[in-house]
Amino acid sequence: MINPFKDFTKKKIGGLLLILVIIIAFGFGGFGGGFSTGNQNNIAKINNTNISTQDFMNYLNESGLSQQVIKENIDKNIIEELLSTLVSTTLLDLEIKELDLSITEDVLIKKIKSDKNFHDENGVFQRTLYEKFLLTNNTSAPMFEIRLKNNELQKQLFTYISGGTKSPEFLVNKFYKEKNKKLKIDYINLDKFYKKAKAFTGNEIKFFVKENADELKQDYIDFSYVNISPKNLVGVEEFNQAFFDKIDDIENQISKNIDFITIVESLNLSPTTVTSYINLDNEKNIKNKIYNSRKDQIEILEDSGTYIFYNIDNLDTKLPSLEDDKFKNQIKNLLFQKEKYEFNKRILDNINKKKFNQTSFDEFGKNNIEKIKFNSIKDNKKFENNSIEILYSLPINSFTLIADKQNNVFIAKTVSYEVENITKNSINFNKMTIEEGAQSKNGILSSYDLFLNNRYQVIVNEKTLDRVKNYFK
């Protein structure tokens, strides 16, 4: 069903699934097959700690998601994702308890009073602003303070795990050199070596079609459609609830197998009919959008703020004719891409087998070798990021294939590195210290993540999980 509040829903779900720094991402497939005790009141278990169905339902209520939102996203694994998040936060709570971390009420009050959201224009805490915030967010002071306390305890946990890590100067210097060393390369554009699409002969095209006939068959569809707008549906220019109620009514009729013609006639709309249609150009238009949605025989599509109600009247799968210029050009492009891929693969295979050397590079170049100097690994003005990272990972005098942002392919040779050191007196030393420290802390947290996965066994009661899902269906 089309939801007029779809964008809000996406943001709401996305925001809900974030935990402060890390989420221990347990895959449900590895949780085990359920509790041996057969206790239907528990939905999950972390070692000896149970998460009851009531715990999970309370968590859903606190999330602010409506039953309708959960119902509409049930097939997108929203229940599993929400349970995974609850498991993650519960696991972190167990770690906080194990380490005996705490926060006093005085510290909590100070934290609230220092929040600028609750200050007036003079920077003074105002109780009325705090209470207005609580009302606006549909929460109580105790509930907000519990969440704030949990967030602060999680911060303490991550600080405890990764705190105290101060990078020595040699590590900061190493980090700086890796991030800021300059690299010179020589490169050759391979575009002129590819056989152009227009150069393929009629016989080559026919042979390719014959060899790939089954794969090249395409769907031809006959369909009817109407554009639906507030104007032609409810007689107003702007979207309103009456319009979306009408959309819901159409979808209810579809679910009852009422045919397309009957529905559009009841709406006093005249459908447009299209026959033997095939999407060969992939342009962004209504017909191609309907074609790409042809697996659904009858449906309502949203297209840039307008709605299209369509019905697939007939579908015929067959091989297009080479008399169709669009299909012929499509085949030429497929041949071009195939030749390009095979040409690049031969070069890459020779590089990997050490059969490609300076002589090979010079032969390809023939006075068309270009040069460029990267100022750092982040210098992506010419080539795309992955290619630059590959170049920076190679020793001098290495060869590889790289690409630019337009997917043009090049042979490249690493020529030389220019490396600069950084000292404590450098302007950027403190900045580099912070960045290197953050990288080190991320490494520590990743190790801690693995530690937690080994320390805790998480089991989900699949029967109870299915029961909860059925409740929302």
Tab-separated table of C-alpha atoms in Angstrom:
chain	number	residue	atom	x	y	z
A	1	MET	CA	0.000	0.000	0.000
A	2	ILE	CA	1.305	3.445	-0.840
A	3	ASN	CA	2.077	5.410	2.300
A	4	PRO	CA	1.897	9.224	2.084
A	5	PHE	CA	4.224	9.379	5.071
A	6	LYS	CA	6.793	7.039	3.519
A	7	ASP	CA	9.781	9.398	3.806
A	8	PHE	CA	9.113	10.000	7.499
A	9	THR	CA	8.926	6.262	8.075
A	10	LYS	CA	12.292	5.630	6.463
A	11	LYS	CA	13.981	8.282	8.588
A	12	LYS	CA	12.289	7.001	11.725
A	13	ILE	CA	13.409	3.432	11.120
A	14	GLY	CA	16.907	4.453	10.091
A	15	GLY	CA	17.432	6.595	13.169
A	16	LEU	CA	16.135	3.922	15.499
A	17	LEU	CA	18.642	1.325	14.410
A	18	LEU	CA	21.742	3.283	15.443
A	19	ILE	CA	23.541	2.581	18.709
A	20	LEU	CA	25.999	5.159	20.038
A	21	VAL	CA	29.286	3.916	18.599
A	22	ILE	CA	29.078	0.255	17.611
A	23	ILE	CA	26.341	-2.313	17.191
A	24	ILE	CA	27.332	-5.881	17.809
A	25	ALA	CA	25.949	-7.266	14.590
A	26	PHE	CA	24.794	-10.798	15.375
A	27	GLY	CA	23.376	-12.630	12.352
A	28	PHE	CA	20.128	-14.374	13.201
A	29	GLY	CA	21.161	-17.436	11.194
A	30	GLY	CA	23.907	-18.142	13.743
A	31	PHE	CA	21.865	-17.689	16.883
A	32	GLY	CA	20.834	-21.306	17.259
A	33	GLY	CA	17.529	-23.073	16.973
A	34	GLY	CA	15.655	-21.808	20.038
A	35	PHE	CA	15.506	-22.540	23.755
A	36	SER	CA	15.621	-26.153	24.841
A	37	THR	CA	13.333	-25.261	27.742
A	38	GLY	CA	10.573	-24.353	25.312
A	39	ASN	CA	9.803	-21.185	27.288
A	40	GLN	CA	7.486	-19.214	25.012
A	41	ASN	CA	7.710	-16.084	27.221
A	42	ASN	CA	11.338	-15.433	26.222
A	43	ILE	CA	12.237	-14.228	22.757
A	44	ALA	CA	16.027	-14.195	23.153
A	45	LYS	CA	18.764	-15.230	25.539
A	46	ILE	CA	22.285	-13.861	26.056
A	47	ASN	CA	24.235	-16.449	28.068
A	48	ASN	CA	22.028	-16.733	31.177
A	49	THR	CA	20.152	-13.464	30.654
A	50	ASN	CA	16.687	-13.727	29.136
A	51	ILE	CA	14.922	-11.119	27.013
A	52	SER	CA	11.207	-11.683	27.504
A	53	THR	CA	8.483	-11.024	24.979
A	54	GLN	CA	7.263	-8.268	27.302
A	55	ASP	CA	10.763	-6.696	27.267
A	56	PHE	CA	10.667	-6.662	23.500
A	57	MET	CA	7.133	-5.257	23.314
A	58	ASN	CA	8.103	-2.519	25.781
A	59	TYR	CA	11.100	-1.723	23.580
A	60	LEU	CA	8.821	-1.452	20.522
A	61	ASN	CA	6.472	0.877	22.401
A	62	GLU	CA	9.375	3.083	23.487
A	63	SER	CA	10.697	3.225	19.934
A	64	GLY	CA	7.824	5.475	18.843
A	65	LEU	CA	7.037	3.315	15.810
A	66	SER	CA	3.349	2.720	15.222
A	67	GLN	CA	1.902	-0.750	14.681
A	68	GLN	CA	1.028	0.325	11.135
A	69	VAL	CA	4.645	1.198	10.323
A	70	ILE	CA	5.862	-2.114	11.729
A	71	LYS	CA	3.157	-3.994	9.819
A	72	GLU	CA	4.064	-2.345	6.517
A	73	ASN	CA	7.751	-3.235	6.982
A	74	ILE	CA	7.288	-6.738	8.412
A	75	ASP	CA	8.555	-8.382	5.206
A	76	LYS	CA	11.637	-6.141	5.285
A	77	ASN	CA	12.793	-7.840	8.515
A	78	ILE	CA	12.003	-4.855	10.730
A	79	ILE	CA	11.172	-7.151	13.673
A	80	GLU	CA	14.501	-8.969	13.340
A	81	GLU	CA	16.396	-5.677	13.095
A	82	LEU	CA	14.659	-4.227	16.137
A	83	LEU	CA	15.338	-7.389	18.125
A	84	SER	CA	18.974	-7.307	17.015
A	85	THR	CA	19.237	-3.745	18.328
A	86	LEU	CA	17.664	-4.714	21.659
A	87	VAL	CA	20.063	-7.665	21.933
A	88	SER	CA	22.974	-5.321	21.237
A	89	THR	CA	21.968	-2.767	23.866
A	90	THR	CA	21.280	-5.541	26.405
A	91	LEU	CA	24.700	-7.009	25.734
A	92	LEU	CA	26.333	-3.625	26.315
A	93	ASP	CA	24.343	-3.273	29.551
A	94	LEU	CA	25.793	-6.608	30.698
A	95	GLU	CA	29.301	-5.303	30.022
A	96	ILE	CA	28.563	-2.088	31.928
A	97	LYS	CA	27.321	-4.136	34.890
A	98	GLU	CA	30.344	-6.457	34.706
A	99	LEU	CA	32.732	-3.485	34.828
A	100	ASP	CA	30.695	-1.834	37.594
A	101	LEU	CA	30.400	1.449	35.683
A	102	SER	CA	28.026	4.025	37.134
A	103	ILE	CA	26.875	7.613	36.900
A	104	THR	CA	25.593	9.634	39.842
A	105	GLU	CA	22.369	11.602	39.905
A	106	ASP	CA	24.338	14.830	40.355
A	107	VAL	CA	26.325	14.149	37.174
A	108	LEU	CA	23.105	13.386	35.310
A	109	ILE	CA	21.467	16.620	36.461
A	110	LYS	CA	24.576	18.569	35.484
A	111	LYS	CA	24.480	16.935	32.055
A	112	ILE	CA	20.858	17.982	31.529
A	113	LYS	CA	21.455	21.540	32.739
A	114	SER	CA	24.463	21.936	30.438
A	115	ASP	CA	22.414	20.957	27.362
A	116	LYS	CA	22.102	24.106	25.212
A	117	ASN	CA	18.685	22.958	23.985
A	118	PHE	CA	17.327	23.845	27.418
A	119	HIS	CA	19.039	27.260	27.691
A	120	ASP	CA	17.503	30.667	27.077
A	121	GLU	CA	19.171	33.412	25.024
A	122	ASN	CA	21.356	34.230	28.047
A	123	GLY	CA	22.657	30.681	28.294
A	124	VAL	CA	20.689	29.944	31.479
A	125	PHE	CA	18.942	26.588	31.991
A	126	GLN	CA	15.164	26.896	31.882
A	127	ARG	CA	12.978	24.155	33.358
A	128	THR	CA	10.116	25.183	31.063
A	129	LEU	CA	12.252	24.514	27.952
A	130	TYR	CA	13.156	21.085	29.344
A	131	GLU	CA	9.487	20.254	30.008
A	132	LYS	CA	8.489	21.521	26.545
A	133	PHE	CA	11.114	19.197	25.034
A	134	LEU	CA	9.644	16.246	26.961
A	135	LEU	CA	6.104	17.049	25.814
A	136	THR	CA	7.182	17.534	22.191
A	137	ASN	CA	8.948	14.163	22.183
A	138	ASN	CA	6.085	12.414	23.991
A	139	THR	CA	8.263	11.210	26.856
A	140	SER	CA	8.468	11.658	30.605
A	141	ALA	CA	11.363	13.038	32.650
A	142	PRO	CA	12.179	9.607	34.236
A	143	MET	CA	12.153	7.904	30.806
A	144	PHE	CA	14.363	10.588	29.224
A	145	GLU	CA	16.782	10.483	32.153
A	146	ILE	CA	17.013	6.675	31.945
A	147	ARG	CA	17.903	6.920	28.254
A	148	LEU	CA	20.421	9.678	28.948
A	149	LYS	CA	21.953	7.617	31.744
A	150	ASN	CA	22.239	4.568	29.471
A	151	ASN	CA	23.878	6.655	26.740
A	152	GLU	CA	26.383	8.110	29.200
A	153	LEU	CA	27.178	4.649	30.574
A	154	GLN	CA	27.765	3.375	27.048
A	155	LYS	CA	30.138	6.315	26.458
A	156	GLN	CA	31.940	5.354	29.668
A	157	LEU	CA	32.191	1.771	28.432
A	158	PHE	CA	33.776	2.759	25.129
A	159	THR	CA	36.060	5.236	26.896
A	160	TYR	CA	37.087	2.476	29.317
A	161	ILE	CA	37.861	0.120	26.436
A	162	SER	CA	39.699	2.574	24.192
A	163	GLY	CA	40.693	5.349	26.592
A	164	GLY	CA	44.254	6.066	27.581
A	165	THR	CA	45.551	5.343	24.101
A	166	LYS	CA	48.004	8.089	23.266
A	167	SER	CA	49.923	7.674	20.058
A	168	PRO	CA	53.706	8.072	20.220
A	169	GLU	CA	55.367	10.469	17.812
A	170	PHE	CA	56.727	7.744	15.523
A	171	LEU	CA	53.186	6.340	14.968
A	172	VAL	CA	51.808	9.799	14.249
A	173	ASN	CA	54.660	10.351	11.795
A	174	LYS	CA	54.012	6.976	10.125
A	175	PHE	CA	50.293	7.767	9.862
A	176	TYR	CA	51.060	11.202	8.389
A	177	LYS	CA	53.437	9.797	5.776
A	178	GLU	CA	50.927	7.151	4.690
A	179	LYS	CA	48.138	9.701	4.307
A	180	ASN	CA	50.129	12.522	2.743
A	181	LYS	CA	52.900	10.993	0.687
A	182	LYS	CA	52.905	12.156	-2.926
A	183	LEU	CA	52.817	9.652	-5.769
A	184	LYS	CA	53.876	10.083	-9.385
A	185	ILE	CA	52.472	7.734	-12.010
A	186	ASP	CA	52.568	7.279	-15.770
A	187	TYR	CA	49.334	6.156	-17.414
A	188	ILE	CA	47.856	5.276	-20.811
A	189	ASN	CA	44.213	5.635	-21.812
A	190	LEU	CA	43.061	2.323	-23.295
A	191	ASP	CA	40.015	3.762	-25.059
A	192	LYS	CA	41.695	3.925	-28.479
A	193	PHE	CA	42.589	0.221	-28.321
A	194	TYR	CA	38.975	-0.971	-28.124
A	195	LYS	CA	37.010	-1.920	-31.194
A	196	LYS	CA	34.279	0.687	-31.545
A	197	ALA	CA	30.607	-0.362	-31.429
A	198	LYS	CA	29.916	0.927	-34.950
A	199	ALA	CA	32.782	-1.204	-36.330
A	200	PHE	CA	31.063	-4.541	-35.721
A	201	THR	CA	29.838	-6.118	-38.955
A	202	GLY	CA	26.393	-7.512	-39.701
A	203	ASN	CA	27.762	-11.066	-39.626
A	204	GLU	CA	29.329	-10.512	-36.197
A	205	ILE	CA	26.042	-9.162	-34.897
A	206	LYS	CA	24.025	-12.083	-36.345
A	207	PHE	CA	26.479	-14.638	-34.938
A	208	PHE	CA	26.325	-13.069	-31.463
A	209	VAL	CA	22.516	-13.063	-31.532
A	210	LYS	CA	22.434	-16.696	-32.676
A	211	GLU	CA	24.869	-17.801	-29.957
A	212	ASN	CA	22.964	-15.926	-27.234
A	213	ALA	CA	19.391	-16.179	-28.478
A	214	ASP	CA	17.882	-17.448	-25.229
A	215	GLU	CA	19.598	-14.781	-23.116
A	216	LEU	CA	18.605	-12.023	-25.554
A	217	LYS	CA	14.891	-12.806	-25.550
A	218	GLN	CA	12.915	-9.958	-24.072
A	219	ASP	CA	9.416	-9.302	-22.826
A	220	TYR	CA	6.986	-7.431	-25.065
A	221	ILE	CA	4.001	-6.126	-23.152
A	222	ASP	CA	0.563	-4.732	-23.918
A	223	PHE	CA	-0.618	-2.478	-21.110
A	224	SER	CA	-3.122	0.177	-20.133
A	225	TYR	CA	-2.589	2.990	-17.672
A	226	VAL	CA	-4.031	6.189	-16.257
A	227	ASN	CA	-2.329	9.117	-14.556
A	228	ILE	CA	-3.878	9.792	-11.167
A	229	SER	CA	-3.716	13.233	-9.610
A	230	PRO	CA	-5.640	15.038	-6.868
A	231	LYS	CA	-7.337	17.043	-9.632
A	232	ASN	CA	-8.821	14.081	-11.530
A	233	LEU	CA	-9.456	11.981	-8.433
A	234	VAL	CA	-10.908	14.351	-5.807
A	235	GLY	CA	-11.196	17.633	-7.700
A	236	VAL	CA	-8.470	19.644	-5.917
A	237	GLU	CA	-4.978	20.740	-6.903
A	238	GLU	CA	-3.085	19.653	-3.783
A	239	PHE	CA	-2.568	16.276	-2.141
A	240	ASN	CA	-4.832	15.739	0.841
A	241	GLN	CA	-6.147	12.911	2.987
A	242	ALA	CA	-9.156	12.414	0.730
A	243	PHE	CA	-6.798	11.721	-2.173
A	244	PHE	CA	-4.819	9.122	-0.218
A	245	ASP	CA	-8.075	7.546	0.982
A	246	LYS	CA	-9.046	7.138	-2.681
A	247	ILE	CA	-5.665	5.538	-3.408
A	248	ASP	CA	-6.233	3.120	-0.521
A	249	ASP	CA	-9.672	2.326	-1.911
A	250	ILE	CA	-8.191	1.513	-5.333
A	251	GLU	CA	-5.649	-0.792	-3.714
A	252	ASN	CA	-8.407	-2.499	-1.727
A	253	GLN	CA	-10.277	-3.136	-4.980
A	254	ILE	CA	-7.085	-4.546	-6.515
A	255	SER	CA	-6.715	-6.919	-3.552
A	256	LYS	CA	-10.293	-8.105	-4.179
A	257	ASN	CA	-9.366	-8.938	-7.814
A	258	ILE	CA	-11.621	-6.273	-9.295
A	259	ASP	CA	-10.392	-5.756	-12.855
A	260	PHE	CA	-8.619	-2.641	-14.107
A	261	ILE	CA	-11.341	-1.494	-16.537
A	262	THR	CA	-14.039	-1.680	-13.881
A	263	ILE	CA	-11.952	0.397	-11.476
A	264	VAL	CA	-10.998	3.157	-13.941
A	265	GLU	CA	-14.569	3.389	-15.265
A	266	SER	CA	-15.816	3.891	-11.700
A	267	LEU	CA	-13.328	6.772	-11.433
A	268	ASN	CA	-14.440	8.286	-14.764
A	269	LEU	CA	-10.891	8.021	-16.126
A	270	SER	CA	-9.910	7.064	-19.688
A	271	PRO	CA	-6.890	4.738	-19.901
A	272	THR	CA	-4.072	4.972	-22.432
A	273	THR	CA	-3.334	1.681	-24.218
A	274	VAL	CA	0.139	0.649	-25.424
A	275	THR	CA	0.884	-2.508	-27.435
A	276	SER	CA	4.042	-4.585	-28.021
A	277	TYR	CA	6.157	-2.325	-25.844
A	278	ILE	CA	9.764	-3.099	-24.973
A	279	ASN	CA	12.282	-1.022	-23.024
A	280	LEU	CA	15.351	-0.813	-25.229
A	281	ASP	CA	16.582	2.661	-24.366
A	282	ASN	CA	16.045	2.616	-20.564
A	283	GLU	CA	15.056	6.269	-20.541
A	284	LYS	CA	13.312	7.636	-17.462
A	285	ASN	CA	9.679	7.828	-18.519
A	286	ILE	CA	6.327	6.429	-17.448
A	287	LYS	CA	6.244	3.627	-20.045
A	288	ASN	CA	9.650	2.304	-19.048
A	289	LYS	CA	8.739	2.509	-15.380
A	290	ILE	CA	5.667	0.388	-16.039
A	291	TYR	CA	7.758	-2.005	-18.138
A	292	ASN	CA	10.298	-2.400	-15.352
A	293	SER	CA	7.448	-3.180	-12.921
A	294	ARG	CA	5.800	-5.741	-15.199
A	295	LYS	CA	6.153	-8.583	-12.686
A	296	ASP	CA	3.151	-6.987	-10.946
A	297	GLN	CA	0.239	-7.321	-13.361
A	298	ILE	CA	-1.802	-4.525	-11.805
A	299	GLU	CA	-0.347	-1.838	-9.534
A	300	ILE	CA	-0.132	1.830	-8.606
A	301	LEU	CA	3.276	3.435	-9.082
A	302	GLU	CA	4.539	6.728	-7.710
A	303	ASP	CA	6.491	8.802	-10.217
A	304	SER	CA	7.957	12.168	-9.172
A	305	GLY	CA	4.926	13.140	-7.134
A	306	THR	CA	2.349	11.706	-9.556
A	307	TYR	CA	0.661	8.320	-9.483
A	308	ILE	CA	0.230	5.848	-12.334
A	309	PHE	CA	-2.351	3.080	-12.188
A	310	TYR	CA	-1.553	0.388	-14.753
A	311	ASN	CA	-2.541	-3.086	-15.879
A	312	ILE	CA	-0.437	-5.523	-17.932
A	313	ASP	CA	-2.870	-6.853	-20.532
A	314	ASN	CA	-0.493	-9.298	-22.204
A	315	LEU	CA	3.169	-10.370	-22.038
A	316	ASP	CA	5.033	-12.151	-24.838
A	317	THR	CA	8.685	-13.227	-24.483
A	318	LYS	CA	10.527	-13.365	-27.796
A	319	LEU	CA	13.728	-12.400	-29.591
A	320	PRO	CA	13.604	-8.846	-30.986
A	321	SER	CA	14.193	-8.356	-34.697
A	322	LEU	CA	17.513	-7.053	-35.984
A	323	GLU	CA	15.416	-4.754	-38.177
A	324	ASP	CA	14.823	-2.782	-34.983
A	325	ASP	CA	17.631	-0.214	-34.873
A	326	LYS	CA	17.400	0.117	-31.101
A	327	PHE	CA	17.913	-3.631	-30.638
A	328	LYS	CA	20.720	-3.631	-33.201
A	329	ASN	CA	22.500	-0.807	-31.357
A	330	GLN	CA	21.979	-2.651	-28.105
A	331	ILE	CA	23.754	-5.702	-29.555
A	332	LYS	CA	26.604	-3.526	-30.831
A	333	ASN	CA	27.019	-2.080	-27.362
A	334	LEU	CA	27.026	-5.580	-25.825
A	335	LEU	CA	29.719	-6.637	-28.285
A	336	PHE	CA	31.726	-3.523	-27.461
A	337	GLN	CA	31.496	-4.192	-23.704
A	338	LYS	CA	32.427	-7.851	-24.253
A	339	GLU	CA	35.492	-6.953	-26.339
A	340	LYS	CA	36.495	-4.260	-23.833
A	341	TYR	CA	36.239	-6.674	-20.913
A	342	GLU	CA	38.268	-9.376	-22.660
A	343	PHE	CA	40.934	-6.865	-23.757
A	344	ASN	CA	41.332	-5.502	-20.218
A	345	LYS	CA	41.352	-9.017	-18.756
A	346	ARG	CA	44.223	-10.072	-21.056
A	347	ILE	CA	46.318	-7.121	-19.897
A	348	LEU	CA	45.535	-7.747	-16.226
A	349	ASP	CA	46.364	-11.451	-16.588
A	350	ASN	CA	49.728	-10.548	-18.144
A	351	ILE	CA	50.418	-8.108	-15.293
A	352	ASN	CA	49.592	-10.748	-12.685
A	353	LYS	CA	51.768	-13.308	-14.478
A	354	LYS	CA	54.681	-10.802	-14.657
A	355	LYS	CA	54.524	-10.887	-18.457
A	356	PHE	CA	53.807	-7.179	-18.718
A	357	ASN	CA	56.921	-4.981	-18.362
A	358	GLN	CA	58.320	-1.575	-19.263
A	359	THR	CA	58.753	-2.600	-22.898
A	360	SER	CA	55.075	-3.619	-23.051
A	361	PHE	CA	54.068	-0.323	-21.441
A	362	ASP	CA	56.152	1.733	-23.889
A	363	GLU	CA	54.744	-0.221	-26.830
A	364	PHE	CA	51.203	0.588	-25.738
A	365	GLY	CA	52.094	4.203	-25.081
A	366	LYS	CA	53.875	5.186	-28.298
A	367	ASN	CA	54.199	8.833	-27.305
A	368	ASN	CA	50.753	8.823	-25.639
A	369	ILE	CA	51.992	8.233	-22.096
A	370	GLU	CA	50.625	10.818	-19.678
A	371	LYS	CA	51.889	11.757	-16.225
A	372	ILE	CA	50.209	12.851	-13.016
A	373	LYS	CA	51.217	13.526	-9.415
A	374	PHE	CA	48.875	12.782	-6.497
A	375	ASN	CA	49.276	14.980	-3.439
A	376	SER	CA	47.766	12.367	-1.124
A	377	ILE	CA	45.717	9.181	-1.108
A	378	LYS	CA	42.623	11.413	-1.014
A	379	ASP	CA	43.541	13.216	-4.236
A	380	ASN	CA	40.713	11.941	-6.459
A	381	LYS	CA	40.440	14.744	-9.005
A	382	LYS	CA	41.428	12.477	-11.906
A	383	PHE	CA	40.760	8.879	-10.860
A	384	GLU	CA	38.169	7.238	-8.651
A	385	ASN	CA	38.954	6.450	-5.002
A	386	ASN	CA	39.433	2.673	-5.248
A	387	SER	CA	41.958	3.073	-8.061
A	388	ILE	CA	43.977	5.594	-6.035
A	389	GLU	CA	43.995	3.293	-3.019
A	390	ILE	CA	45.265	0.450	-5.216
A	391	LEU	CA	48.030	2.657	-6.613
A	392	TYR	CA	49.133	3.713	-3.127
A	393	SER	CA	49.293	0.059	-2.049
A	394	LEU	CA	51.783	-0.873	-4.801
A	395	PRO	CA	55.577	-0.661	-4.772
A	396	ILE	CA	57.438	1.554	-7.227
A	397	ASN	CA	57.623	0.328	-10.865
A	398	SER	CA	54.413	-1.699	-10.519
A	399	PHE	CA	51.744	-1.891	-13.214
A	400	THR	CA	47.989	-2.075	-12.774
A	401	LEU	CA	44.666	-1.113	-14.342
A	402	ILE	CA	42.775	1.860	-12.936
A	403	ALA	CA	39.612	3.780	-13.807
A	404	ASP	CA	38.330	7.332	-13.662
A	405	LYS	CA	34.890	8.507	-12.549
A	406	GLN	CA	33.520	8.021	-16.084
A	407	ASN	CA	34.631	4.339	-16.052
A	408	ASN	CA	37.389	4.900	-18.601
A	409	VAL	CA	40.174	2.361	-18.062
A	410	PHE	CA	43.936	3.049	-18.015
A	411	ILE	CA	47.200	1.135	-17.615
A	412	ALA	CA	49.192	2.806	-14.863
A	413	LYS	CA	52.765	2.541	-13.597
A	414	THR	CA	53.875	3.781	-10.182
A	415	VAL	CA	56.983	5.921	-10.753
A	416	SER	CA	58.028	7.414	-7.407
A	417	TYR	CA	56.922	8.434	-3.926
A	418	GLU	CA	57.742	11.704	-2.181
A	419	VAL	CA	57.556	11.361	1.593
A	420	GLU	CA	57.560	14.129	4.186
A	421	ASN	CA	57.981	13.730	7.937
A	422	ILE	CA	55.980	15.538	10.578
A	423	THR	CA	57.341	16.709	13.934
A	424	LYS	CA	55.797	17.929	17.172
A	425	ASN	CA	56.452	21.495	16.074
A	426	SER	CA	54.403	21.101	12.877
A	427	ILE	CA	51.121	22.986	12.586
A	428	ASN	CA	49.187	19.801	11.735
A	429	PHE	CA	50.785	17.571	14.386
A	430	ASN	CA	47.860	17.791	16.828
A	431	LYS	CA	45.382	17.142	14.044
A	432	MET	CA	47.344	14.081	12.896
A	433	THR	CA	47.594	12.860	16.491
A	434	ILE	CA	43.813	12.997	16.813
A	435	GLU	CA	43.244	11.210	13.490
A	436	GLU	CA	45.805	8.509	14.244
A	437	GLY	CA	44.324	8.091	17.721
A	438	ALA	CA	40.834	7.684	16.256
A	439	GLN	CA	42.139	5.029	13.888
A	440	SER	CA	43.834	3.198	16.754
A	441	LYS	CA	40.660	3.373	18.852
A	442	ASN	CA	38.621	1.965	15.978
A	443	GLY	CA	41.029	-0.931	15.833
A	444	ILE	CA	40.629	-1.490	19.577
A	445	LEU	CA	36.825	-1.349	19.313
A	446	SER	CA	36.872	-3.821	16.432
A	447	SER	CA	38.920	-6.199	18.570
A	448	TYR	CA	36.465	-5.655	21.429
A	449	ASP	CA	33.619	-6.459	19.042
A	450	LEU	CA	35.233	-9.837	18.277
A	451	PHE	CA	35.820	-10.404	21.983
A	452	LEU	CA	32.120	-9.869	22.731
A	453	ASN	CA	31.068	-12.241	19.976
A	454	ASN	CA	33.226	-14.943	21.552
A	455	ARG	CA	32.208	-14.133	25.113
A	456	TYR	CA	28.435	-14.140	24.682
A	457	GLN	CA	26.212	-16.784	23.154
A	458	VAL	CA	23.030	-15.296	21.736
A	459	ILE	CA	20.025	-17.542	21.069
A	460	VAL	CA	16.701	-16.495	19.578
A	461	ASN	CA	13.506	-18.401	20.242
A	462	GLU	CA	12.335	-18.678	16.636
A	463	LYS	CA	8.821	-19.808	17.571
A	464	THR	CA	8.308	-16.788	19.811
A	465	LEU	CA	9.797	-14.503	17.163
A	466	ASP	CA	7.307	-15.850	14.590
A	467	ARG	CA	4.490	-15.374	17.099
A	468	VAL	CA	5.440	-11.716	17.554
A	469	LYS	CA	5.624	-11.216	13.771
A	470	ASN	CA	2.216	-12.825	13.304
A	471	TYR	CA	0.796	-10.396	15.851
A	472	PHE	CA	1.649	-7.481	13.545
A	473	LYS	CA	0.471	-9.106	10.314
